[in-house]
Amino acid sequence: MIKNQALNSVNIKHKSLLELNAKGTVAIAATAMKTIITGVPHVIDFNANHPFIFFILDNKTQSIVFMGRYNQPPQEKKTSTKEISFSKATNHYTKEPLYLLDNKKIKTLEGIDAQDIESINILPVAEAIDKYGDIGKNGAIIINN
């Protein structure tokens, strides 16, 4: 989104999973990013302050494999570059996955320092149930610092 600006430091970690089965579709993703722009950048402000629909397309067939609807944009809140920010897509499958930070169950990803993250792993539903039992019934996002 920012062109012709030098980046001093970039640290991006992303994992995603799309699972299709007879019970429905599960999409889970987690991204952590830190960038430092040198100089005075020309700022383009994109504010998704209204509901919108998004699609995941199969590049080869151009078929829609996932469709989501974002209903509730967050209230304006300033965040530090060290925080993980994320938004939730709502669709027919809105259950929360199991979140683990250094093998300890947590309720949210907010407040985690992106610079401390060594790895992000996403377990599909079947694998999460095998490893964690019933609490893994919606998949799992595992973060290691």
Short mmCIF file of N, CA and C in Angstrom, two decimals:
data_model
loop_
_atom_site.label_atom_id
_atom_site.label_comp_id
_atom_site.label_asym_id
_atom_site.label_seq_id
_atom_site.Cartn_x
_atom_site.Cartn_y
_atom_site.Cartn_z
N MET A 1 0.80 -1.19 0.00
CA MET A 1 0.00 0.00 0.00
C MET A 1 0.85 1.26 0.00
N ILE A 2 2.10 1.15 0.42
CA ILE A 2 2.98 2.32 0.43
C ILE A 2 4.04 2.10 -0.64
N LYS A 3 4.08 2.99 -1.63
CA LYS A 3 5.05 2.88 -2.70
C LYS A 3 6.09 3.98 -2.55
N ASN A 4 7.27 3.71 -3.05
CA ASN A 4 8.36 4.69 -3.08
C ASN A 4 8.76 5.19 -1.69
N GLN A 5 8.66 4.35 -0.68
CA GLN A 5 9.12 4.69 0.66
C GLN A 5 10.07 3.60 1.11
N ALA A 6 11.19 4.00 1.72
CA ALA A 6 12.16 3.03 2.21
C ALA A 6 11.67 2.44 3.53
N LEU A 7 11.82 1.13 3.67
CA LEU A 7 11.47 0.47 4.93
C LEU A 7 12.76 0.16 5.68
N ASN A 8 12.84 0.59 6.92
CA ASN A 8 14.02 0.37 7.73
C ASN A 8 14.05 -1.05 8.29
N SER A 9 12.91 -1.56 8.68
CA SER A 9 12.86 -2.88 9.28
C SER A 9 11.51 -3.50 8.98
N VAL A 10 11.50 -4.75 8.57
CA VAL A 10 10.25 -5.44 8.30
C VAL A 10 10.29 -6.79 9.01
N ASN A 11 9.24 -7.09 9.75
CA ASN A 11 9.13 -8.36 10.44
C ASN A 11 7.69 -8.83 10.29
N ILE A 12 7.46 -9.82 9.44
CA ILE A 12 6.10 -10.30 9.18
C ILE A 12 6.05 -11.80 9.41
N LYS A 13 5.04 -12.23 10.16
CA LYS A 13 4.79 -13.65 10.36
C LYS A 13 3.32 -13.89 10.08
N HIS A 14 3.02 -14.89 9.23
CA HIS A 14 1.62 -15.17 8.88
C HIS A 14 1.41 -16.66 8.72
N LYS A 15 0.30 -17.13 9.20
CA LYS A 15 -0.13 -18.51 8.99
C LYS A 15 -1.62 -18.48 8.70
N SER A 16 -2.07 -19.33 7.78
CA SER A 16 -3.50 -19.42 7.51
C SER A 16 -3.87 -20.85 7.17
N LEU A 17 -5.14 -21.15 7.33
CA LEU A 17 -5.65 -22.48 7.06
C LEU A 17 -7.07 -22.35 6.56
N LEU A 18 -7.39 -23.09 5.52
CA LEU A 18 -8.75 -23.18 5.01
C LEU A 18 -9.09 -24.66 4.95
N GLU A 19 -10.10 -25.07 5.73
CA GLU A 19 -10.49 -26.47 5.79
C GLU A 19 -11.92 -26.60 5.29
N LEU A 20 -12.12 -27.42 4.26
CA LEU A 20 -13.45 -27.69 3.71
C LEU A 20 -13.81 -29.14 4.01
N ASN A 21 -14.99 -29.36 4.58
CA ASN A 21 -15.45 -30.72 4.80
C ASN A 21 -16.97 -30.74 4.77
N ALA A 22 -17.57 -31.91 5.02
CA ALA A 22 -19.02 -32.05 4.94
C ALA A 22 -19.75 -31.19 5.95
N LYS A 23 -19.11 -30.85 7.06
CA LYS A 23 -19.76 -30.04 8.09
C LYS A 23 -19.73 -28.55 7.77
N GLY A 24 -18.87 -28.13 6.85
CA GLY A 24 -18.79 -26.72 6.50
C GLY A 24 -17.37 -26.29 6.21
N THR A 25 -17.14 -25.00 6.30
CA THR A 25 -15.85 -24.40 5.99
C THR A 25 -15.30 -23.72 7.24
N VAL A 26 -14.02 -23.90 7.48
CA VAL A 26 -13.34 -23.22 8.58
C VAL A 26 -12.16 -22.47 7.99
N ALA A 27 -12.07 -21.19 8.27
CA ALA A 27 -10.92 -20.39 7.83
C ALA A 27 -10.32 -19.74 9.07
N ILE A 28 -9.03 -19.94 9.27
CA ILE A 28 -8.32 -19.38 10.42
C ILE A 28 -7.06 -18.70 9.89
N ALA A 29 -6.76 -17.52 10.40
CA ALA A 29 -5.52 -16.84 9.99
C ALA A 29 -5.00 -15.99 11.14
N ALA A 30 -3.69 -15.85 11.18
CA ALA A 30 -3.05 -14.98 12.16
C ALA A 30 -1.86 -14.31 11.49
N THR A 31 -1.73 -13.00 11.68
CA THR A 31 -0.63 -12.24 11.09
C THR A 31 -0.05 -11.29 12.14
N ALA A 32 1.26 -11.22 12.20
CA ALA A 32 1.94 -10.25 13.05
C ALA A 32 2.93 -9.51 12.17
N MET A 33 2.99 -8.18 12.29
CA MET A 33 3.86 -7.41 11.40
C MET A 33 4.37 -6.16 12.11
N LYS A 34 5.63 -5.83 11.85
CA LYS A 34 6.19 -4.57 12.31
C LYS A 34 7.01 -3.97 11.18
N THR A 35 6.75 -2.72 10.85
CA THR A 35 7.52 -2.01 9.84
C THR A 35 7.89 -0.64 10.37
N ILE A 36 9.01 -0.15 9.91
CA ILE A 36 9.42 1.21 10.24
C ILE A 36 9.72 1.91 8.92
N ILE A 37 9.00 2.98 8.65
CA ILE A 37 9.18 3.73 7.41
C ILE A 37 10.14 4.88 7.69
N THR A 38 11.17 4.99 6.86
CA THR A 38 12.13 6.07 7.06
C THR A 38 11.66 7.31 6.32
N GLY A 39 12.01 8.45 6.83
CA GLY A 39 11.60 9.70 6.20
C GLY A 39 10.15 10.03 6.53
N VAL A 40 9.63 11.03 5.86
CA VAL A 40 8.24 11.44 6.06
C VAL A 40 7.40 10.84 4.94
N PRO A 41 6.60 9.85 5.24
CA PRO A 41 5.83 9.19 4.19
C PRO A 41 4.60 9.98 3.81
N HIS A 42 4.15 9.77 2.58
CA HIS A 42 2.86 10.26 2.15
C HIS A 42 1.85 9.24 2.65
N VAL A 43 0.98 9.67 3.53
CA VAL A 43 0.06 8.73 4.18
C VAL A 43 -1.23 8.61 3.39
N ILE A 44 -1.60 7.37 3.13
CA ILE A 44 -2.89 7.08 2.52
C ILE A 44 -3.72 6.42 3.61
N ASP A 45 -4.82 7.04 3.97
CA ASP A 45 -5.65 6.53 5.06
C ASP A 45 -6.79 5.71 4.48
N PHE A 46 -6.76 4.41 4.75
CA PHE A 46 -7.85 3.52 4.34
C PHE A 46 -8.63 3.15 5.59
N ASN A 47 -9.89 3.51 5.64
CA ASN A 47 -10.71 3.27 6.82
C ASN A 47 -11.88 2.38 6.43
N ALA A 48 -11.81 1.11 6.80
CA ALA A 48 -12.90 0.17 6.52
C ALA A 48 -13.92 0.30 7.65
N ASN A 49 -14.67 1.38 7.62
CA ASN A 49 -15.60 1.67 8.71
C ASN A 49 -17.04 1.30 8.38
N HIS A 50 -17.18 0.33 7.52
CA HIS A 50 -18.51 -0.13 7.13
C HIS A 50 -18.44 -1.62 6.79
N PRO A 51 -19.56 -2.31 6.85
CA PRO A 51 -19.55 -3.74 6.50
C PRO A 51 -19.11 -3.96 5.05
N PHE A 52 -18.45 -5.08 4.80
CA PHE A 52 -18.08 -5.43 3.44
C PHE A 52 -17.99 -6.94 3.30
N ILE A 53 -17.97 -7.41 2.06
CA ILE A 53 -17.89 -8.84 1.75
C ILE A 53 -16.54 -9.09 1.09
N PHE A 54 -15.92 -10.24 1.40
CA PHE A 54 -14.67 -10.59 0.75
C PHE A 54 -14.73 -12.04 0.29
N PHE A 55 -13.88 -12.37 -0.68
CA PHE A 55 -13.86 -13.70 -1.28
C PHE A 55 -12.45 -14.25 -1.32
N ILE A 56 -12.32 -15.57 -1.25
CA ILE A 56 -11.07 -16.26 -1.55
C ILE A 56 -11.35 -17.05 -2.82
N LEU A 57 -10.56 -16.77 -3.87
CA LEU A 57 -10.76 -17.41 -5.17
C LEU A 57 -9.67 -18.43 -5.44
N ASP A 58 -10.03 -19.50 -6.11
CA ASP A 58 -9.06 -20.46 -6.63
C ASP A 58 -8.48 -19.83 -7.89
N ASN A 59 -7.18 -19.57 -7.91
CA ASN A 59 -6.56 -18.90 -9.06
C ASN A 59 -6.72 -19.67 -10.36
N LYS A 60 -6.66 -20.98 -10.28
CA LYS A 60 -6.72 -21.79 -11.50
C LYS A 60 -8.12 -21.80 -12.11
N THR A 61 -9.14 -22.03 -11.27
CA THR A 61 -10.51 -22.17 -11.79
C THR A 61 -11.34 -20.90 -11.66
N GLN A 62 -10.83 -19.93 -10.93
CA GLN A 62 -11.56 -18.69 -10.62
C GLN A 62 -12.87 -18.97 -9.88
N SER A 63 -12.93 -20.10 -9.18
CA SER A 63 -14.10 -20.45 -8.39
C SER A 63 -13.96 -19.85 -7.00
N ILE A 64 -15.08 -19.46 -6.41
CA ILE A 64 -15.09 -18.95 -5.04
C ILE A 64 -15.02 -20.15 -4.10
N VAL A 65 -13.97 -20.20 -3.26
CA VAL A 65 -13.84 -21.30 -2.30
C VAL A 65 -14.22 -20.85 -0.89
N PHE A 66 -14.27 -19.54 -0.65
CA PHE A 66 -14.67 -19.02 0.66
C PHE A 66 -15.21 -17.62 0.47
N MET A 67 -16.29 -17.32 1.16
CA MET A 67 -16.85 -15.98 1.14
C MET A 67 -17.12 -15.57 2.58
N GLY A 68 -16.73 -14.37 2.94
CA GLY A 68 -16.96 -13.89 4.29
C GLY A 68 -17.59 -12.51 4.27
N ARG A 69 -18.20 -12.17 5.38
CA ARG A 69 -18.81 -10.85 5.52
C ARG A 69 -18.30 -10.23 6.81
N TYR A 70 -17.76 -9.04 6.71
CA TYR A 70 -17.25 -8.29 7.86
C TYR A 70 -18.36 -7.33 8.28
N ASN A 71 -18.93 -7.57 9.46
CA ASN A 71 -20.11 -6.81 9.88
C ASN A 71 -19.85 -5.66 10.82
N GLN A 72 -18.92 -5.83 11.75
CA GLN A 72 -18.76 -4.85 12.81
C GLN A 72 -17.35 -4.28 12.84
N PRO A 73 -17.10 -3.19 12.12
CA PRO A 73 -15.77 -2.57 12.19
C PRO A 73 -15.48 -2.14 13.62
N PRO A 74 -14.21 -2.26 14.05
CA PRO A 74 -13.87 -1.88 15.43
C PRO A 74 -13.97 -0.36 15.61
N GLN A 75 -14.21 0.05 16.84
CA GLN A 75 -14.19 1.47 17.16
C GLN A 75 -12.76 1.96 16.97
N GLU A 76 -12.60 3.23 16.62
CA GLU A 76 -11.25 3.74 16.40
C GLU A 76 -10.43 3.61 17.67
N LYS A 77 -9.24 3.05 17.52
CA LYS A 77 -8.35 2.83 18.66
C LYS A 77 -6.92 2.91 18.14
N LYS A 78 -6.09 3.69 18.76
CA LYS A 78 -4.70 3.76 18.36
C LYS A 78 -3.95 2.61 18.98
N THR A 79 -3.13 1.93 18.16
CA THR A 79 -2.36 0.80 18.66
C THR A 79 -0.88 1.05 18.41
N SER A 80 -0.07 0.44 19.20
CA SER A 80 1.37 0.52 19.04
C SER A 80 1.80 -0.40 17.90
N THR A 81 2.96 -0.13 17.31
CA THR A 81 3.45 -1.01 16.25
C THR A 81 3.87 -2.35 16.80
N LYS A 82 3.97 -2.48 18.12
CA LYS A 82 4.39 -3.73 18.71
C LYS A 82 3.21 -4.67 18.97
N GLU A 83 1.99 -4.21 18.76
CA GLU A 83 0.83 -5.05 19.03
C GLU A 83 0.41 -5.80 17.77
N ILE A 84 -0.21 -6.93 17.98
CA ILE A 84 -0.84 -7.66 16.88
C ILE A 84 -2.23 -7.08 16.73
N SER A 85 -2.60 -6.70 15.54
CA SER A 85 -3.97 -6.26 15.33
C SER A 85 -4.63 -7.23 14.36
N PHE A 86 -5.89 -7.50 14.59
CA PHE A 86 -6.60 -8.43 13.73
C PHE A 86 -8.06 -8.08 13.74
N SER A 87 -8.75 -8.53 12.73
CA SER A 87 -10.19 -8.35 12.68
C SER A 87 -10.81 -9.69 12.37
N LYS A 88 -12.05 -9.82 12.72
CA LYS A 88 -12.73 -11.10 12.54
C LYS A 88 -13.72 -10.98 11.40
N ALA A 89 -13.72 -12.00 10.56
CA ALA A 89 -14.73 -12.08 9.51
C ALA A 89 -15.87 -12.92 10.05
N THR A 90 -17.08 -12.47 9.79
CA THR A 90 -18.22 -13.25 10.25
C THR A 90 -18.87 -13.92 9.07
N ASN A 91 -19.27 -15.14 9.27
CA ASN A 91 -19.96 -15.91 8.24
C ASN A 91 -20.79 -16.95 8.95
N HIS A 92 -21.14 -18.01 8.28
CA HIS A 92 -21.96 -19.03 8.93
C HIS A 92 -21.19 -19.82 9.98
N TYR A 93 -19.88 -19.70 10.03
CA TYR A 93 -19.05 -20.45 10.97
C TYR A 93 -18.24 -19.44 11.77
N THR A 94 -18.71 -19.06 12.95
CA THR A 94 -18.07 -17.96 13.68
C THR A 94 -17.47 -18.38 15.02
N LYS A 95 -17.24 -19.64 15.25
CA LYS A 95 -16.70 -20.10 16.52
C LYS A 95 -15.21 -19.78 16.62
N GLU A 96 -14.77 -19.43 17.83
CA GLU A 96 -13.37 -19.08 18.08
C GLU A 96 -12.49 -20.32 18.12
N PRO A 97 -11.29 -20.25 17.53
CA PRO A 97 -10.35 -21.36 17.69
C PRO A 97 -9.73 -21.32 19.09
N LEU A 98 -9.00 -22.34 19.42
CA LEU A 98 -8.23 -22.39 20.66
C LEU A 98 -6.96 -21.57 20.43
N TYR A 99 -6.67 -20.62 21.32
CA TYR A 99 -5.45 -19.82 21.23
C TYR A 99 -4.48 -20.31 22.30
N LEU A 100 -3.23 -20.59 21.90
CA LEU A 100 -2.20 -21.01 22.85
C LEU A 100 -0.97 -20.14 22.67
N LEU A 101 -0.43 -19.62 23.77
CA LEU A 101 0.81 -18.85 23.77
C LEU A 101 1.79 -19.61 24.63
N ASP A 102 2.87 -20.11 24.02
CA ASP A 102 3.86 -20.94 24.72
C ASP A 102 3.18 -22.08 25.48
N ASN A 103 2.27 -22.77 24.79
CA ASN A 103 1.53 -23.93 25.31
C ASN A 103 0.59 -23.61 26.47
N LYS A 104 0.24 -22.33 26.66
CA LYS A 104 -0.73 -21.94 27.68
C LYS A 104 -1.94 -21.33 26.98
N LYS A 105 -3.14 -21.77 27.37
CA LYS A 105 -4.37 -21.28 26.77
C LYS A 105 -4.55 -19.80 27.09
N ILE A 106 -4.86 -18.99 26.06
CA ILE A 106 -5.17 -17.58 26.24
C ILE A 106 -6.51 -17.29 25.57
N LYS A 107 -7.16 -16.19 25.96
CA LYS A 107 -8.48 -15.87 25.43
C LYS A 107 -8.43 -15.03 24.16
N THR A 108 -7.36 -14.25 23.99
CA THR A 108 -7.28 -13.34 22.85
C THR A 108 -5.83 -13.19 22.41
N LEU A 109 -5.64 -12.72 21.18
CA LEU A 109 -4.29 -12.46 20.67
C LEU A 109 -3.84 -11.03 20.94
N GLU A 110 -4.74 -10.20 21.43
CA GLU A 110 -4.41 -8.80 21.67
C GLU A 110 -3.38 -8.68 22.78
N GLY A 111 -2.47 -7.71 22.62
CA GLY A 111 -1.46 -7.45 23.63
C GLY A 111 -0.18 -8.24 23.46
N ILE A 112 -0.12 -9.14 22.49
CA ILE A 112 1.10 -9.91 22.27
C ILE A 112 2.07 -9.05 21.47
N ASP A 113 3.31 -8.95 21.91
CA ASP A 113 4.33 -8.17 21.21
C ASP A 113 4.79 -8.94 19.98
N ALA A 114 4.53 -8.40 18.80
CA ALA A 114 4.86 -9.08 17.54
C ALA A 114 6.35 -9.38 17.41
N GLN A 115 7.20 -8.56 18.03
CA GLN A 115 8.64 -8.78 17.94
C GLN A 115 9.09 -10.02 18.69
N ASP A 116 8.30 -10.46 19.66
CA ASP A 116 8.67 -11.62 20.46
C ASP A 116 8.26 -12.95 19.84
N ILE A 117 7.47 -12.92 18.77
CA ILE A 117 6.94 -14.16 18.19
C ILE A 117 8.01 -14.87 17.38
N GLU A 118 8.26 -16.13 17.74
CA GLU A 118 9.19 -16.97 16.98
C GLU A 118 8.46 -17.74 15.90
N SER A 119 7.25 -18.23 16.21
CA SER A 119 6.50 -19.00 15.22
C SER A 119 5.01 -18.95 15.51
N ILE A 120 4.23 -19.15 14.44
CA ILE A 120 2.78 -19.27 14.53
C ILE A 120 2.41 -20.55 13.80
N ASN A 121 1.68 -21.43 14.47
CA ASN A 121 1.21 -22.67 13.85
C ASN A 121 -0.30 -22.73 13.95
N ILE A 122 -0.94 -23.20 12.89
CA ILE A 122 -2.39 -23.36 12.89
C ILE A 122 -2.71 -24.83 12.69
N LEU A 123 -3.50 -25.37 13.61
CA LEU A 123 -3.90 -26.77 13.52
C LEU A 123 -5.33 -26.85 13.00
N PRO A 124 -5.58 -27.70 11.99
CA PRO A 124 -6.95 -27.90 11.55
C PRO A 124 -7.75 -28.61 12.64
N VAL A 125 -9.06 -28.61 12.49
CA VAL A 125 -9.96 -29.12 13.52
C VAL A 125 -9.59 -30.53 13.98
N ALA A 126 -9.46 -31.48 13.05
CA ALA A 126 -9.19 -32.88 13.43
C ALA A 126 -7.89 -33.00 14.23
N GLU A 127 -6.86 -32.32 13.79
CA GLU A 127 -5.56 -32.38 14.48
C GLU A 127 -5.62 -31.71 15.85
N ALA A 128 -6.36 -30.59 15.95
CA ALA A 128 -6.50 -29.90 17.23
C ALA A 128 -7.28 -30.76 18.23
N ILE A 129 -8.31 -31.46 17.76
CA ILE A 129 -9.07 -32.34 18.65
C ILE A 129 -8.19 -33.49 19.12
N ASP A 130 -7.41 -34.09 18.20
CA ASP A 130 -6.51 -35.18 18.58
C ASP A 130 -5.52 -34.74 19.66
N LYS A 131 -5.00 -33.52 19.52
CA LYS A 131 -3.96 -33.05 20.43
C LYS A 131 -4.51 -32.46 21.72
N TYR A 132 -5.64 -31.72 21.64
CA TYR A 132 -6.13 -30.97 22.80
C TYR A 132 -7.52 -31.39 23.28
N GLY A 133 -8.12 -32.38 22.63
CA GLY A 133 -9.44 -32.83 23.04
C GLY A 133 -10.53 -31.87 22.59
N ASP A 134 -11.62 -31.83 23.33
CA ASP A 134 -12.80 -31.07 22.95
C ASP A 134 -12.54 -29.57 22.82
N ILE A 135 -11.57 -29.02 23.57
CA ILE A 135 -11.31 -27.57 23.46
C ILE A 135 -10.69 -27.21 22.11
N GLY A 136 -10.25 -28.20 21.34
CA GLY A 136 -9.70 -27.95 20.01
C GLY A 136 -10.72 -28.13 18.90
N LYS A 137 -12.01 -28.19 19.25
CA LYS A 137 -13.05 -28.50 18.25
C LYS A 137 -13.23 -27.44 17.18
N ASN A 138 -12.63 -26.26 17.33
CA ASN A 138 -12.71 -25.20 16.32
C ASN A 138 -11.34 -24.88 15.72
N GLY A 139 -10.40 -25.82 15.85
CA GLY A 139 -9.04 -25.59 15.37
C GLY A 139 -8.22 -24.88 16.45
N ALA A 140 -6.96 -24.64 16.15
CA ALA A 140 -6.08 -24.00 17.14
C ALA A 140 -5.05 -23.11 16.47
N ILE A 141 -4.76 -21.98 17.10
CA ILE A 141 -3.67 -21.09 16.70
C ILE A 141 -2.65 -21.15 17.83
N ILE A 142 -1.43 -21.60 17.50
CA ILE A 142 -0.38 -21.81 18.50
C ILE A 142 0.75 -20.82 18.22
N ILE A 143 1.04 -19.98 19.21
CA ILE A 143 2.09 -18.97 19.08
C ILE A 143 3.20 -19.31 20.05
N ASN A 144 4.44 -19.31 19.56
CA ASN A 144 5.60 -19.56 20.41
C ASN A 144 6.48 -18.32 20.44
N ASN A 145 6.84 -17.88 21.65
CA ASN A 145 7.74 -16.73 21.82
C ASN A 145 9.15 -17.22 22.05
#
